[in-house]
Coordinates of C-alpha atoms in Angstrom, one line a residue:
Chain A
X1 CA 133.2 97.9 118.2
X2 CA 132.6 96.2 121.8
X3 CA 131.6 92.7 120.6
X4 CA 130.6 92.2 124.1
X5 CA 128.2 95.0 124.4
X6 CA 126.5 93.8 120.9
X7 CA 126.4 90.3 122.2
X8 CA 124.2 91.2 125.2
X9 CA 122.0 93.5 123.2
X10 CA 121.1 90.9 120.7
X11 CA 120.2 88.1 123.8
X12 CA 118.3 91.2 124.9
X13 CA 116.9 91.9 122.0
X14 CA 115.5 88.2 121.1
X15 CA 113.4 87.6 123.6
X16 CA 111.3 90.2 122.5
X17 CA 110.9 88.3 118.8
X18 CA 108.3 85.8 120.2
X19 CA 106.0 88.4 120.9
X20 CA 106.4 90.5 117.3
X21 CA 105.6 87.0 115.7
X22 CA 102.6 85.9 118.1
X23 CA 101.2 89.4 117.2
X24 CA 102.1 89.5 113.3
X25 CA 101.0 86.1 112.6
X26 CA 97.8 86.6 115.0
X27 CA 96.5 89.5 113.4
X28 CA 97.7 88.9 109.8
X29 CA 95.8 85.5 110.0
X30 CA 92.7 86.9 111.8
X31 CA 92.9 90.3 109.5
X32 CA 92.8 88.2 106.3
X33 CA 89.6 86.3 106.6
X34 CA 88.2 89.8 107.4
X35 CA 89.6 91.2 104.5
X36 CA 88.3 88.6 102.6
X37 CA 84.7 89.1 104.0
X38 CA 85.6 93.0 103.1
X39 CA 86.7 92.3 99.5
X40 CA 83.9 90.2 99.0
X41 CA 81.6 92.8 100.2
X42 CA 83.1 95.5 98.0
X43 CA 82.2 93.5 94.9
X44 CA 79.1 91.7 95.9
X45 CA 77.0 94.3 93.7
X46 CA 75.1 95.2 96.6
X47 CA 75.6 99.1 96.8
X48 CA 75.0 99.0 100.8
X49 CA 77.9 96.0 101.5
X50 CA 80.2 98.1 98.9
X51 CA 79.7 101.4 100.2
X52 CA 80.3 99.7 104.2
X53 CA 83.5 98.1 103.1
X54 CA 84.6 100.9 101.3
X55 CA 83.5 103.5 104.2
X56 CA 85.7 100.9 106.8
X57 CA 88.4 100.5 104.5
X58 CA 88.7 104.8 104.1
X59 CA 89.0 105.4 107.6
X60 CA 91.5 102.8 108.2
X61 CA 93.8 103.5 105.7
X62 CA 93.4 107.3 105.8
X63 CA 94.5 107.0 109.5
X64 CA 98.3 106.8 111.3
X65 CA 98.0 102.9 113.0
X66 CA 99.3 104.4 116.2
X67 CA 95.9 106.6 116.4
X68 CA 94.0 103.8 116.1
X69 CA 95.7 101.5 118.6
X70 CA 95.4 104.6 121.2
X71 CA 91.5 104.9 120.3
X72 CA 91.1 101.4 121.3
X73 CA 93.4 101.3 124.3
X74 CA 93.4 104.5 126.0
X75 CA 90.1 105.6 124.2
X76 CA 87.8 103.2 125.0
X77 CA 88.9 103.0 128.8
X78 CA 86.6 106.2 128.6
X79 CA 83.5 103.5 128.3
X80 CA 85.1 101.5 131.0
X81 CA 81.2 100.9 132.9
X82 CA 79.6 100.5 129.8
X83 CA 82.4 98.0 128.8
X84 CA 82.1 96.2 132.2
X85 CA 78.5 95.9 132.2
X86 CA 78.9 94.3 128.7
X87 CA 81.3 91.9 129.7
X88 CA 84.2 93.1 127.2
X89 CA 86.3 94.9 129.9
X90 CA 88.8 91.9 130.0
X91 CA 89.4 92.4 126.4
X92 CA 90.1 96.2 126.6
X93 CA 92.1 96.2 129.6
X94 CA 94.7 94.0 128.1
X95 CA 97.3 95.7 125.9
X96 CA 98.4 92.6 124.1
X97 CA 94.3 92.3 123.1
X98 CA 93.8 95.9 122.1
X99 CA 97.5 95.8 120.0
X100 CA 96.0 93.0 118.0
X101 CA 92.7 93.8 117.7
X102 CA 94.1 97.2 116.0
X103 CA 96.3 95.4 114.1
X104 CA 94.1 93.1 113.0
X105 CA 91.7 96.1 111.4
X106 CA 94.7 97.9 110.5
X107 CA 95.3 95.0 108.3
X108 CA 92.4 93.8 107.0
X109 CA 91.4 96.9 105.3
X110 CA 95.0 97.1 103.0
X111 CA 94.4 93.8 102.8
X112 CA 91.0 93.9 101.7
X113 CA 92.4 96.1 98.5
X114 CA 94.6 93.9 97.5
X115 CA 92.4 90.5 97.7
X116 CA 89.6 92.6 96.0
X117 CA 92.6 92.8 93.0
X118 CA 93.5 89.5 93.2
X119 CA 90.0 88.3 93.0
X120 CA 89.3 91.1 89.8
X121 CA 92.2 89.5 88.1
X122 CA 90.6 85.9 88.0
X123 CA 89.7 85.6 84.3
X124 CA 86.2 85.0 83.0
X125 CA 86.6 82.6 80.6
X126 CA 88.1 80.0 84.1
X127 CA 84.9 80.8 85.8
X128 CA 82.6 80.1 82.7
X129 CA 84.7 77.0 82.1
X130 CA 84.0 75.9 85.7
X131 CA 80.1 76.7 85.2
X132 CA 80.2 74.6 82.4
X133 CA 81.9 71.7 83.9
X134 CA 78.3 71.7 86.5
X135 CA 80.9 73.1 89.5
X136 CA 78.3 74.4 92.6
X137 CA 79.1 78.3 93.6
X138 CA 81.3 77.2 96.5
X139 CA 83.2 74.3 94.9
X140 CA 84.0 76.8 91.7
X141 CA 85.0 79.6 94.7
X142 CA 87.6 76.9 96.6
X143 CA 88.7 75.1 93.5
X144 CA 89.2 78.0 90.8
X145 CA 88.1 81.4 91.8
X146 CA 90.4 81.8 95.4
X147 CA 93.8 79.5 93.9
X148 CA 93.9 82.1 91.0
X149 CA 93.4 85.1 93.1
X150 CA 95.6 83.8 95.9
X151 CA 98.6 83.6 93.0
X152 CA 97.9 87.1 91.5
X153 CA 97.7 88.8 95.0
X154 CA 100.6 87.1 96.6
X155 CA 103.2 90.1 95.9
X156 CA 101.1 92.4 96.8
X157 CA 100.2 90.3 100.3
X158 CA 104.1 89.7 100.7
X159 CA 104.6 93.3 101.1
X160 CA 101.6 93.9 103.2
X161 CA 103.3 90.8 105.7
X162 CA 106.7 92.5 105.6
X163 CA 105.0 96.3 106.4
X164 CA 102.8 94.0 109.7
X165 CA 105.9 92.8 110.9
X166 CA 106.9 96.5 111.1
X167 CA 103.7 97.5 112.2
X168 CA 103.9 95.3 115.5
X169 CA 106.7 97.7 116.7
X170 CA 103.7 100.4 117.5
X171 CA 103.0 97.9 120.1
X172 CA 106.0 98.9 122.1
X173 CA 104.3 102.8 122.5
X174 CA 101.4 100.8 125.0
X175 CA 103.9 99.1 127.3
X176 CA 104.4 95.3 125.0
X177 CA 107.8 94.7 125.2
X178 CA 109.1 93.0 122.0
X179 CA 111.7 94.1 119.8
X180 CA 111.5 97.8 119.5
X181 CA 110.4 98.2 123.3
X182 CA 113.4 96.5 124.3
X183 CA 115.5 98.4 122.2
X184 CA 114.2 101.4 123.6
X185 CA 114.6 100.9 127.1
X186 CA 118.3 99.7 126.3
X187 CA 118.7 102.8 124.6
X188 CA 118.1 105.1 127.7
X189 CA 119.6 102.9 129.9
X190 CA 123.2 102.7 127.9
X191 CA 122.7 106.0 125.9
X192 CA 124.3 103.5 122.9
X193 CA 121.9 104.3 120.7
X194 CA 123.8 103.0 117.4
X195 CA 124.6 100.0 118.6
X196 CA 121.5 99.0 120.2
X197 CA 119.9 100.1 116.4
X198 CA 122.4 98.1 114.5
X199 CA 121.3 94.7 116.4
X200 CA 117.7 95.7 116.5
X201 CA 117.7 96.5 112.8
X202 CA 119.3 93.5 111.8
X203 CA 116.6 91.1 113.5
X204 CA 113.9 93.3 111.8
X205 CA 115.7 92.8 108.5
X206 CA 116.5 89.2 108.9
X207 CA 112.8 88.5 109.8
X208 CA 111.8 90.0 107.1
X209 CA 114.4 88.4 104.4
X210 CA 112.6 85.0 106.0
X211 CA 109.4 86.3 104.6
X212 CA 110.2 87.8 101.0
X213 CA 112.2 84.5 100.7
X214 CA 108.9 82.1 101.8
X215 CA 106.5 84.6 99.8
X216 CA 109.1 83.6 96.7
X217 CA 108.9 80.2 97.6
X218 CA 104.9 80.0 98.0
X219 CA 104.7 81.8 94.9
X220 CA 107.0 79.5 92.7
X221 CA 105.6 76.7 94.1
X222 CA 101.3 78.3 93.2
X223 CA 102.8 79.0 89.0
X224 CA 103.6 75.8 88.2
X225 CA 102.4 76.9 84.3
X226 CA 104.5 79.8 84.5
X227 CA 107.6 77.6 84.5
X228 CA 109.7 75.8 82.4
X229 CA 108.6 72.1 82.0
X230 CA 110.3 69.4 83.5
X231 CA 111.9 68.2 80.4
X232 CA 110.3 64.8 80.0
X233 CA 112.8 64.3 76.9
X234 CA 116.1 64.9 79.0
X235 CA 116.6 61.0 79.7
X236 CA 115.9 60.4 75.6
X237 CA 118.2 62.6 73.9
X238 CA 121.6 63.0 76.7
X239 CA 123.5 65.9 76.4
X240 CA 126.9 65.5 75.4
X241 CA 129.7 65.3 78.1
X242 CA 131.5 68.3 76.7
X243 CA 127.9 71.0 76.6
X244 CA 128.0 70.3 80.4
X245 CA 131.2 71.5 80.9
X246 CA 132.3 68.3 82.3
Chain B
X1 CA 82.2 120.3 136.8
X2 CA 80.1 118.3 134.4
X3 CA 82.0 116.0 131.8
X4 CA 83.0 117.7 128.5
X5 CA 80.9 116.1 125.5
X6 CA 82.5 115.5 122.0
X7 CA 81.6 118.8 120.5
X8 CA 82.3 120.9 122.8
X9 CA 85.8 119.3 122.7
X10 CA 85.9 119.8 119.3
X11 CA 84.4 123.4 119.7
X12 CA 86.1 126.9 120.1
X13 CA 84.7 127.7 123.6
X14 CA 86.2 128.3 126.3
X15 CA 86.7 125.0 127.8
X16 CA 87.0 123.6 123.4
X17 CA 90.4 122.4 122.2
X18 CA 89.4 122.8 119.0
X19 CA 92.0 125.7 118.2
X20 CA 94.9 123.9 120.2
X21 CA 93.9 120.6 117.5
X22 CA 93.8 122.5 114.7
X23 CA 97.4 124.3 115.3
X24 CA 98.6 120.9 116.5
X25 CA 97.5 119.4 112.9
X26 CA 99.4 122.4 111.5
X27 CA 102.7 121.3 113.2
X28 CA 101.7 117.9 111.9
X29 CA 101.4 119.1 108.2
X30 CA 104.7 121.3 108.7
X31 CA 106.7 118.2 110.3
X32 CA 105.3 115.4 107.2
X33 CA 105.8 118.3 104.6
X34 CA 109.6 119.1 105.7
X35 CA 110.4 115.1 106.2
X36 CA 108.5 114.6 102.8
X37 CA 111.4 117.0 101.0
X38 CA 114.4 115.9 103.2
X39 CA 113.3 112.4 101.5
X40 CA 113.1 113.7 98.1
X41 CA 116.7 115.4 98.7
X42 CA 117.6 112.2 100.0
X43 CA 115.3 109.6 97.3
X44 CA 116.4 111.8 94.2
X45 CA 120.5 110.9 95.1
X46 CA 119.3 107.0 96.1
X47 CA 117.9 106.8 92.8
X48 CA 120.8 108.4 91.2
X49 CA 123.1 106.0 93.3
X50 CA 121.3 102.9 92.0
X51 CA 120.9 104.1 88.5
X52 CA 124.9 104.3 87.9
X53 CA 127.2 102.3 86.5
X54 CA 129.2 102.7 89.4
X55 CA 128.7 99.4 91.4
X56 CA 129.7 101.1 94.3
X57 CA 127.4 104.0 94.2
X58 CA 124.6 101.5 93.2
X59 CA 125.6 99.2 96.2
X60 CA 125.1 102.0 98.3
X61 CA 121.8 102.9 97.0
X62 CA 120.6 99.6 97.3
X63 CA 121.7 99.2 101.1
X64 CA 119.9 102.2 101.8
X65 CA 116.7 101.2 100.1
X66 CA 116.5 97.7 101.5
X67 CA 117.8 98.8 105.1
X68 CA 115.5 102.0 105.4
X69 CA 112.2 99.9 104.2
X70 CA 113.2 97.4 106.2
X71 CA 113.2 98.3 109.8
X72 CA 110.1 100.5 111.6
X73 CA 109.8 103.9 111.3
X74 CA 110.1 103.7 115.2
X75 CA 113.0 102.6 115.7
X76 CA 114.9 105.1 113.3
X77 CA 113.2 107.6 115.1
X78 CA 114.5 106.3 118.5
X79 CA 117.9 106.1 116.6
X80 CA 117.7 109.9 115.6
X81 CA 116.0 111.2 119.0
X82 CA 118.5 109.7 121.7
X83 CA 121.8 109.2 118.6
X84 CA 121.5 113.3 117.3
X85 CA 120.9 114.3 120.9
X86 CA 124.3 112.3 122.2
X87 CA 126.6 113.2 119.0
X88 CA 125.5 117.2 120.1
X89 CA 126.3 116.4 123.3
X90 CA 129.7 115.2 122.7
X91 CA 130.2 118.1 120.2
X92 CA 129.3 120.6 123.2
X93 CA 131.7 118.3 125.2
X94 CA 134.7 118.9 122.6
X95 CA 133.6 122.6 123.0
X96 CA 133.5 122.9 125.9
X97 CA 130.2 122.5 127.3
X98 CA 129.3 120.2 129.3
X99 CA 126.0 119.3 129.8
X100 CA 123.0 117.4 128.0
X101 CA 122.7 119.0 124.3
X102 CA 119.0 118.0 122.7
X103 CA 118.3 117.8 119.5
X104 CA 115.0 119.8 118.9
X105 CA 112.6 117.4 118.3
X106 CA 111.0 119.1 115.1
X107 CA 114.4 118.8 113.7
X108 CA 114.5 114.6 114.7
X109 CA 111.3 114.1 113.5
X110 CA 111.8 115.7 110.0
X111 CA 115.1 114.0 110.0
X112 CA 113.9 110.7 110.5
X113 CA 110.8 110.9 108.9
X114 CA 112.4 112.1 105.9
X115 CA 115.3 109.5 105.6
X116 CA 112.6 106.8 105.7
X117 CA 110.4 108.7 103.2
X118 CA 113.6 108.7 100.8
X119 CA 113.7 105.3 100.8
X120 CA 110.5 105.1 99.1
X121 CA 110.8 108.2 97.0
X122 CA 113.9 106.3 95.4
X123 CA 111.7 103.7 94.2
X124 CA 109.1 106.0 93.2
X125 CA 112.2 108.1 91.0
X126 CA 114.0 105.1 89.9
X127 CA 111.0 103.8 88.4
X128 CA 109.8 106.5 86.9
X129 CA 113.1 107.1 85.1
X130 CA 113.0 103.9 83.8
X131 CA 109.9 104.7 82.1
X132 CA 111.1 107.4 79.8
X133 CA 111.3 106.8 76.3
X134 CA 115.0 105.7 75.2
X135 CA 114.7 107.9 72.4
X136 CA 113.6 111.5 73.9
X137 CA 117.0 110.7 75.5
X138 CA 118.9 109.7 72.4
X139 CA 116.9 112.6 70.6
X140 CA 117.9 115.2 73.1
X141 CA 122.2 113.6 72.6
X142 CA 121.8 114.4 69.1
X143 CA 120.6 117.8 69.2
X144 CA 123.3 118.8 71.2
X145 CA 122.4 118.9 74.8
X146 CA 125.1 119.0 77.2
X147 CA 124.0 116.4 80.5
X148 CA 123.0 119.1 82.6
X149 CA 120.5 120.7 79.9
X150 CA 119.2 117.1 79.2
X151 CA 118.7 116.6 82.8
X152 CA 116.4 120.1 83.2
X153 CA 114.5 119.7 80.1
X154 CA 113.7 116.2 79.4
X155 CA 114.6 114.1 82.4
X156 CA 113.2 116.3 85.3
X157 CA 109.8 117.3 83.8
X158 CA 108.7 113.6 82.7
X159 CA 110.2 111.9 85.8
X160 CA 108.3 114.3 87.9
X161 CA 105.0 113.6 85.4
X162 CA 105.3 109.9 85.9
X163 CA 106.4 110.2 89.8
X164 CA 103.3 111.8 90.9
X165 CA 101.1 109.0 91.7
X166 CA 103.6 107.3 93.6
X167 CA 104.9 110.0 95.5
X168 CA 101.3 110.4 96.3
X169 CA 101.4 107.3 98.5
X170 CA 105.1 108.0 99.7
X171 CA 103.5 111.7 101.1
X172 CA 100.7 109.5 102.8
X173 CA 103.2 107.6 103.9
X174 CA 104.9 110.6 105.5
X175 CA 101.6 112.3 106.8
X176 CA 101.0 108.8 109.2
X177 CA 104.3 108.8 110.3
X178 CA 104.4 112.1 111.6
X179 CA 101.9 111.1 114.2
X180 CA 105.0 108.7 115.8
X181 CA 107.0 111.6 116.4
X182 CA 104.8 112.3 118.7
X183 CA 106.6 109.6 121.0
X184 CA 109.9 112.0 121.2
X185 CA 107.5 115.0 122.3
X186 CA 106.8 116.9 119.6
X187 CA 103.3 118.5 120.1
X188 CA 101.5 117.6 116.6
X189 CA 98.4 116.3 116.3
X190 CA 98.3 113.0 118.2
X191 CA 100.6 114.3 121.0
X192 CA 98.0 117.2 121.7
X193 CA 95.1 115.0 121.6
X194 CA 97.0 113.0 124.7
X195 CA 97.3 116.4 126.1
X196 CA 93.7 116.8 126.0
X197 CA 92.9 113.5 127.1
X198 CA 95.1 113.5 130.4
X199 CA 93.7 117.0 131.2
X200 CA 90.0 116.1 130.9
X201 CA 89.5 111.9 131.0
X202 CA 87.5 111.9 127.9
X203 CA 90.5 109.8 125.5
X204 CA 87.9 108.4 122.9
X205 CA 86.9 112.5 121.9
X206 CA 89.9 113.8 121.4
X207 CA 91.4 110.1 119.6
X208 CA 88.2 110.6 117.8
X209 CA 88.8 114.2 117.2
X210 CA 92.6 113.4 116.1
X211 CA 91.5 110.9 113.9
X212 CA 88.9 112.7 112.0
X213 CA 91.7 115.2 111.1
X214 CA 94.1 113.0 110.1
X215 CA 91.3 111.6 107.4
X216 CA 90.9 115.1 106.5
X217 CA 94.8 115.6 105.5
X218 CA 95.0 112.3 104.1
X219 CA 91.6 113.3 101.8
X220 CA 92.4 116.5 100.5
X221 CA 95.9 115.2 99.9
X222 CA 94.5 112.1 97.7
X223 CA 92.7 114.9 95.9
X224 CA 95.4 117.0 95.5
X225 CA 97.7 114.9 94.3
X226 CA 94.7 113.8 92.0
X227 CA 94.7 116.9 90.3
X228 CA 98.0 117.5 89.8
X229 CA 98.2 114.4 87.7
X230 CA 95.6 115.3 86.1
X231 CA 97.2 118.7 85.2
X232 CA 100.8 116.8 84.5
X233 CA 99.1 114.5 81.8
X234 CA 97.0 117.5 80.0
X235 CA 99.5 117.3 77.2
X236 CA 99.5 113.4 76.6
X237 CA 97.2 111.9 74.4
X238 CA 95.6 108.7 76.1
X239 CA 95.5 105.0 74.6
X240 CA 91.8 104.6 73.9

């Protein structure tokens, strides 16, 4: 192994992390209030809201991501005047816009599925309870409805994170140079293919070890119910010495 | 020459591309189908691996798992693409050849796409194994089954019964990957729509037109795979 050689990869290779994270957390926070408008479409009993979320949410998922990011980036370039006229050629022209915006659609429609679940799974008898107390729609929405479904979807969500972070390597195909890019262009310039892999791999699965570990965290921290009480009695009745193995 | 409009794109005419996309989504189909059973070559041992008693074997299993779901898809296609082209080329070297060997690019893309697919297929096997009933197992021991008998009757048919709606996503899976192999050169669907869309400046059609295909695949396989659950539970009685 040429320590060397995996030492310059890996300063290579991390200056392309800033840009994977600006575009993960960009579009996974911009994706998930649209999957949230989406979910809320899909079960807003209002047949022509449910059937548009669940038209958008088909297409995206049924597609490869990559074929969406070249319908916006290449594909649109094809409506360049029409674009200009309208005043949204600045958007379109920019690959770091057009990798987002596709990310950000990408995302909201898995996500969509998911919050729709999490908000399914919020039972009735908390929402009754919160009618009862006199709670206004919105107030029972932010105070019971969202917390619940927040805490039920969160796995799912964690996985959905972990898949964008992967997802941001498509970005590479139209000329973004963060991790994967790099990698590539190291690859044909050094023909050291495994190495170069190894150290790129290893950011990937650090990064995303961050993430499950936070999701765990954020999740532990949302059940407090789920847990074992704080034992209020410890201080009353001590253990003795010899139980703790002292 | 006036601009080419969408359907004419789409068409069989003389200037459509419609026959060049539909033999492109055929590659596409061939390339997601072949990676789809390397994986479940590949996913079938994982799940063994991780199902042993052997910590070894099991340690193994996991690595792969974590690693292969882990990383992009990309990148282990970059690994297979330049790393299978420069182990040939040293084998040629060793040989006797000298010279730039490449690794045919149909050949990398199943490759890779199937080792990822694996990954997830282990899942998908490991879990369904865990969901057979202790005692069709214990019940097949007692009758007298050798291991290998117990595996083809009871273990295979069930695992396979309660695999199918996850290796319906894992095949999704496979089918939207193929279209990155299309960054190593292999004309499938997404690469021929590029071809299309350099030769005649109308990028949105053909994206649109590549796009509308690849929803078709994905539907007919949700359905597919629909039915043959469907088929696989005709014997079980449902709860309710």
């Amino acid at each position: 192994m040429d320590l060397a050689f995996l030492w310059s990869t890996f300063t290579t290779l991390i200056e392309g992390v800033p840009l994977l994270l600006e575009l993960a957390a960009l579009s996974l926070a911009i994706g998930a209030v649209f999957a949230l408008l989406l979910a809320t479409m899909r079960l807003s009993n209002v047949a022509v809201l449910d059937w548009t979320a669940q038209g958008y949410i088909f297409v995206f998922r049924g597609t490869p991501l990559l074929v969406q990011i070249f319908l916006i980036y290449y594909g649109l370039g094809q409506f360049r005047p029409a674009l200009q006229d309208l005043g949204l050629w600045w958007f379109f022209r920019e690959p770091f816009y057009c990798a987002v915006f596709a990310l950000t659609l990408n995302t909201a429609a898995y996500a969509a599925e998911i919050f729709r679940g999490g908000l399914l799974s919020v039972p009735h008898g908390q929402i009754e309870a919160a009618k009862a107390c006199g709670m206004s729609r919105a107030m029972r929405f932010r105070r019971i409805t969202l917390p619940i479904a927040i805490r039920q979807a969160l796995p799912a969500y964690g996985n959905e994170i972990i898949l964008m972070v992967k997802a941001t390597s498509l970005a590479s195909v139209i000329t973004l140079m963060e991790v994967t890019g790099l990698a590539h262009r190291l690859i044909a310039q050094s023909f050291r293919a495994v190495e170069v892999f190894v150290v790129a791999g290893a950011i990937y699965l650090f990064i995303n070890f961050v993430v499950t570990r936070a999701i765990l965290m954020i999740e532990w921290r949302l059940s407090p119910h789920l847990r074992q009480p704080p034992t209020a009695e410890a201080p009353m009745k001590p253990e003795p010495a010899h139980a703790r193995g002292a | 020459m006036t601009p080419i409009g969408f359907f004419e794109i789409i068409g069989f005419g003389e200037r459509g591309w419609g026959a060049a996309l539909l033999l492109a989504a055929g590659v596409t189909l061939a390339v997601a189908i072949c990676g789809f059973l390397v994986g479940s070559v590949l996913g079938s041992l994982a799940a063994a691996a991780k199902l042993s008693r052997n910590r070894i074997a099991a340690a193994i299993g996991d690595f792969y798992t974590t690693v292969l779901r882990g990383i992009p898809d990309l990148l282990v296609i970059y690994l297979f693409y330049f790393g299978g082209s420069l182990a040939l080329t040293n084998v040629g070297r060793m040989l006797g050849y000298d010279g730039f060997i490449g690794l045919p690019v149909f050949v990398t893309g199943a490759l890779a796409i199937g080792v990822v697919n694996g990954a997830y297929q282990a899942e998908v096997f490991r879990g369904a194994y865990l969901s057979l009933s202790k005692g069709e197992l214990e019940a097949a021991k007692s009758v007298g089954m050798s291991r290998a008998l117990m595996f083809r009757r009871i273990v295979v048919p069930q695992v396979l019964r309660y695999a199918i709606p996850g290796l319906g996503n894992v095949w999704q899976l496979a089918l939207k990957e193929s279209a990155l192999i299309s960054v190593i050169g292999l004309v499938e669907l997404l690469r021929q729509a590029q071809i299309g869309a350099g030769s005649t400046r109308q990028p949105f059609y053909f994206f649109l037109a590549a796009a509308i295909l690849y929803l078709a695949l994905t539907t007919i396989s949700t359905i597919a795979f629909q039915k043959a659950e469907e088929r696989s539970m005709r014997g079980v009685r449902r709860a309710g």
